[in-house]
Amino acid sequence: MNKHQLKKQIFQKELQIKKLHLHQSSTDFCNQLYNTLILEKAVLKKELENLSKNSLIENIKKKFSPRKKLICDYWRK
């Protein structure tokens, strides 16, 4: 998944949570569904965070990793 999809899913979970918040105390089923949505939202946020960290780390590795010299590099000026 990319960042845009994760953000969209997080937003959808937030909307569902807001709708269920009104019915949270009415039944056990609503309470369980509410708790499940909270957990799913947390998992999606963690995935988004990890995705952001990984891309940052990869960019740093690319910049500072020693570049292998190619044959064509010897003829460049």
Tab-separated table of N, CA and C in Angstrom:
chain	number	residue	atom	x	y	z
A	1	MET	N	0.828	-1.185	0.000
A	1	MET	CA	0.000	0.000	0.000
A	1	MET	C	0.872	1.248	0.000
A	2	ASN	N	0.380	2.273	-0.633
A	2	ASN	CA	1.138	3.516	-0.608
A	2	ASN	C	0.541	4.457	0.446
A	3	LYS	N	1.203	5.581	0.636
A	3	LYS	CA	0.796	6.515	1.681
A	3	LYS	C	-0.619	7.042	1.464
A	4	HIS	N	-0.949	7.341	0.222
A	4	HIS	CA	-2.269	7.905	-0.073
A	4	HIS	C	-3.382	6.930	0.307
A	5	GLN	N	-3.203	5.667	-0.022
A	5	GLN	CA	-4.209	4.657	0.306
A	5	GLN	C	-4.346	4.493	1.818
A	6	LEU	N	-3.212	4.496	2.516
A	6	LEU	CA	-3.259	4.358	3.970
A	6	LEU	C	-3.974	5.538	4.616
A	7	LYS	N	-3.671	6.748	4.135
A	7	LYS	CA	-4.329	7.935	4.685
A	7	LYS	C	-5.830	7.894	4.432
A	8	LYS	N	-6.217	7.423	3.268
A	8	LYS	CA	-7.634	7.319	2.928
A	8	LYS	C	-8.332	6.312	3.839
A	9	GLN	N	-7.687	5.174	4.082
A	9	GLN	CA	-8.275	4.157	4.958
A	9	GLN	C	-8.366	4.657	6.395
A	10	ILE	N	-7.354	5.390	6.852
A	10	ILE	CA	-7.390	5.956	8.200
A	10	ILE	C	-8.562	6.928	8.325
A	11	PHE	N	-8.752	7.750	7.314
A	11	PHE	CA	-9.861	8.701	7.323
A	11	PHE	C	-11.206	7.975	7.376
A	12	GLN	N	-11.331	6.899	6.605
A	12	GLN	CA	-12.570	6.119	6.613
A	12	GLN	C	-12.822	5.498	7.986
A	13	LYS	N	-11.762	4.997	8.625
A	13	LYS	CA	-11.902	4.423	9.969
A	13	LYS	C	-12.352	5.491	10.957
A	14	GLU	N	-11.798	6.702	10.831
A	14	GLU	CA	-12.183	7.790	11.723
A	14	GLU	C	-13.667	8.132	11.573
A	15	LEU	N	-14.157	8.137	10.324
A	15	LEU	CA	-15.579	8.400	10.102
A	15	LEU	C	-16.452	7.317	10.728
A	16	GLN	N	-16.040	6.061	10.554
A	16	GLN	CA	-16.797	4.951	11.130
A	16	GLN	C	-16.794	5.036	12.656
A	17	ILE	N	-15.662	5.416	13.219
A	17	ILE	CA	-15.557	5.547	14.678
A	17	ILE	C	-16.488	6.642	15.186
A	18	LYS	N	-16.525	7.758	14.473
A	18	LYS	CA	-17.406	8.856	14.886
A	18	LYS	C	-18.868	8.428	14.843
A	19	LYS	N	-19.252	7.683	13.808
A	19	LYS	CA	-20.637	7.215	13.699
A	19	LYS	C	-20.977	6.237	14.824
A	20	LEU	N	-20.048	5.350	15.146
A	20	LEU	CA	-20.301	4.359	16.191
A	20	LEU	C	-20.238	4.947	17.587
A	21	HIS	N	-19.544	6.058	17.737
A	21	HIS	CA	-19.394	6.673	19.052
A	21	HIS	C	-20.758	7.031	19.642
A	22	LEU	N	-21.699	7.369	18.792
A	22	LEU	CA	-23.046	7.703	19.254
A	22	LEU	C	-23.767	6.491	19.837
A	23	HIS	N	-23.460	5.306	19.319
A	23	HIS	CA	-24.132	4.075	19.736
A	23	HIS	C	-23.240	3.191	20.598
A	24	GLN	N	-22.145	3.730	21.067
A	24	GLN	CA	-21.147	2.919	21.756
A	24	GLN	C	-21.704	2.216	22.987
A	25	SER	N	-22.466	2.882	23.791
A	25	SER	CA	-22.911	2.272	25.041
A	25	SER	C	-24.220	1.493	24.899
A	26	SER	N	-24.809	1.486	23.711
A	26	SER	CA	-26.122	0.854	23.568
A	26	SER	C	-26.061	-0.675	23.585
A	27	THR	N	-25.111	-1.278	22.899
A	27	THR	CA	-25.050	-2.751	22.861
A	27	THR	C	-23.600	-3.218	22.928
A	28	ASP	N	-23.445	-4.475	23.292
A	28	ASP	CA	-22.108	-5.067	23.338
A	28	ASP	C	-21.507	-5.166	21.944
A	29	PHE	N	-22.365	-5.446	20.971
A	29	PHE	CA	-21.876	-5.557	19.590
A	29	PHE	C	-21.268	-4.238	19.128
A	30	CYS	N	-21.935	-3.133	19.425
A	30	CYS	CA	-21.406	-1.818	19.042
A	30	CYS	C	-20.087	-1.531	19.753
A	31	ASN	N	-20.002	-1.923	21.022
A	31	ASN	CA	-18.756	-1.729	21.764
A	31	ASN	C	-17.611	-2.524	21.149
A	32	GLN	N	-17.881	-3.757	20.795
A	32	GLN	CA	-16.844	-4.589	20.180
A	32	GLN	C	-16.423	-4.029	18.831
A	33	LEU	N	-17.379	-3.602	18.032
A	33	LEU	CA	-17.076	-3.027	16.731
A	33	LEU	C	-16.276	-1.734	16.885
A	34	TYR	N	-16.647	-0.926	17.851
A	34	TYR	CA	-15.927	0.320	18.126
A	34	TYR	C	-14.473	0.032	18.494
A	35	ASN	N	-14.263	-0.927	19.390
A	35	ASN	CA	-12.907	-1.300	19.799
A	35	ASN	C	-12.105	-1.861	18.629
A	36	THR	N	-12.749	-2.648	17.782
A	36	THR	CA	-12.085	-3.210	16.611
A	36	THR	C	-11.641	-2.107	15.658
A	37	LEU	N	-12.503	-1.130	15.444
A	37	LEU	CA	-12.161	-0.011	14.554
A	37	LEU	C	-10.997	0.807	15.113
A	38	ILE	N	-10.977	1.000	16.421
A	38	ILE	CA	-9.875	1.733	17.058
A	38	ILE	C	-8.559	0.988	16.828
A	39	LEU	N	-8.580	-0.331	16.984
A	39	LEU	CA	-7.373	-1.131	16.775
A	39	LEU	C	-6.932	-1.102	15.314
A	40	GLU	N	-7.881	-1.236	14.390
A	40	GLU	CA	-7.543	-1.210	12.965
A	40	GLU	C	-6.945	0.143	12.574
A	41	LYS	N	-7.487	1.212	13.116
A	41	LYS	CA	-6.956	2.542	12.842
A	41	LYS	C	-5.524	2.665	13.364
A	42	ALA	N	-5.271	2.131	14.551
A	42	ALA	CA	-3.923	2.173	15.118
A	42	ALA	C	-2.936	1.390	14.263
A	43	VAL	N	-3.363	0.242	13.766
A	43	VAL	CA	-2.497	-0.573	12.905
A	43	VAL	C	-2.173	0.182	11.614
A	44	LEU	N	-3.185	0.820	11.022
A	44	LEU	CA	-2.959	1.579	9.788
A	44	LEU	C	-2.020	2.755	10.020
A	45	LYS	N	-2.166	3.427	11.151
A	45	LYS	CA	-1.278	4.548	11.473
A	45	LYS	C	0.163	4.057	11.636
A	46	LYS	N	0.327	2.901	12.264
A	46	LYS	CA	1.666	2.339	12.448
A	46	LYS	C	2.277	1.964	11.096
A	47	GLU	N	1.478	1.392	10.204
A	47	GLU	CA	1.964	1.063	8.860
A	47	GLU	C	2.397	2.316	8.117
A	48	LEU	N	1.609	3.383	8.240
A	48	LEU	CA	1.954	4.652	7.596
A	48	LEU	C	3.250	5.207	8.167
A	49	GLU	N	3.399	5.102	9.471
A	49	GLU	CA	4.622	5.571	10.129
A	49	GLU	C	5.833	4.763	9.657
A	50	ASN	N	5.677	3.454	9.589
A	50	ASN	CA	6.776	2.595	9.138
A	50	ASN	C	7.129	2.870	7.681
A	51	LEU	N	6.122	3.115	6.866
A	51	LEU	CA	6.351	3.420	5.462
A	51	LEU	C	7.140	4.713	5.317
A	52	SER	N	6.814	5.694	6.131
A	52	SER	CA	7.523	6.975	6.094
A	52	SER	C	8.964	6.809	6.564
A	53	LYS	N	9.158	6.028	7.622
A	53	LYS	CA	10.506	5.802	8.134
A	53	LYS	C	11.358	5.065	7.112
A	54	ASN	N	10.791	4.034	6.516
A	54	ASN	CA	11.550	3.227	5.565
A	54	ASN	C	11.979	4.039	4.351
A	55	SER	N	11.118	4.874	3.849
A	55	SER	CA	11.492	5.663	2.679
A	55	SER	C	12.579	6.657	3.036
A	56	LEU	N	12.534	7.228	4.226
A	56	LEU	CA	13.561	8.165	4.663
A	56	LEU	C	14.903	7.454	4.811
A	57	ILE	N	14.873	6.296	5.432
A	57	ILE	CA	16.113	5.530	5.626
A	57	ILE	C	16.696	5.107	4.282
A	58	GLU	N	15.854	4.658	3.376
A	58	GLU	CA	16.329	4.242	2.056
A	58	GLU	C	16.962	5.405	1.303
A	59	ASN	N	16.365	6.581	1.396
A	59	ASN	CA	16.936	7.753	0.728
A	59	ASN	C	18.300	8.102	1.298
A	60	ILE	N	18.449	8.008	2.601
A	60	ILE	CA	19.739	8.294	3.240
A	60	ILE	C	20.773	7.265	2.823
A	61	LYS	N	20.374	6.002	2.788
A	61	LYS	CA	21.302	4.948	2.375
A	61	LYS	C	21.777	5.154	0.941
A	62	LYS	N	20.868	5.570	0.071
A	62	LYS	CA	21.235	5.786	-1.328
A	62	LYS	C	22.239	6.927	-1.466
A	63	LYS	N	22.052	7.987	-0.678
A	63	LYS	CA	22.932	9.151	-0.784
A	63	LYS	C	24.327	8.865	-0.257
A	64	PHE	N	24.414	8.111	0.827
A	64	PHE	CA	25.696	7.923	1.490
A	64	PHE	C	26.362	6.584	1.210
A	65	SER	N	25.719	5.715	0.476
A	65	SER	CA	26.360	4.442	0.160
A	65	SER	C	27.390	4.661	-0.946
A	66	PRO	N	28.514	3.971	-0.844
A	66	PRO	CA	29.526	4.143	-1.890
A	66	PRO	C	29.016	3.622	-3.227
A	67	ARG	N	29.194	4.423	-4.234
A	67	ARG	CA	28.730	4.051	-5.564
A	67	ARG	C	29.773	3.172	-6.231
A	68	LYS	N	29.327	2.108	-6.842
A	68	LYS	CA	30.257	1.239	-7.555
A	68	LYS	C	30.685	1.943	-8.837
A	69	LYS	N	31.929	1.805	-9.153
A	69	LYS	CA	32.450	2.424	-10.356
A	69	LYS	C	32.177	1.512	-11.550
A	70	LEU	N	31.633	2.104	-12.581
A	70	LEU	CA	31.343	1.368	-13.801
A	70	LEU	C	32.429	1.632	-14.827
A	71	ILE	N	32.542	0.771	-15.819
A	71	ILE	CA	33.534	0.934	-16.888
A	71	ILE	C	33.335	2.258	-17.606
A	72	CYS	N	32.096	2.640	-17.817
A	72	CYS	CA	31.841	3.886	-18.547
A	72	CYS	C	32.280	5.110	-17.741
A	73	ASP	N	32.443	4.974	-16.430
A	73	ASP	CA	32.901	6.096	-15.614
A	73	ASP	C	34.345	6.494	-15.942
A	74	TYR	N	35.133	5.581	-16.433
A	74	TYR	CA	36.530	5.882	-16.759
A	74	TYR	C	36.656	6.794	-17.973
A	75	TRP	N	35.641	6.826	-18.815
A	75	TRP	CA	35.703	7.657	-20.024
A	75	TRP	C	34.910	8.958	-19.906
A	76	ARG	N	34.300	9.166	-18.795
A	76	ARG	CA	33.562	10.415	-18.590
A	76	ARG	C	34.531	11.527	-18.255
A	77	LYS	N	34.158	12.712	-18.661
A	77	LYS	CA	35.009	13.855	-18.300
A	77	LYS	C	34.275	14.818	-17.439
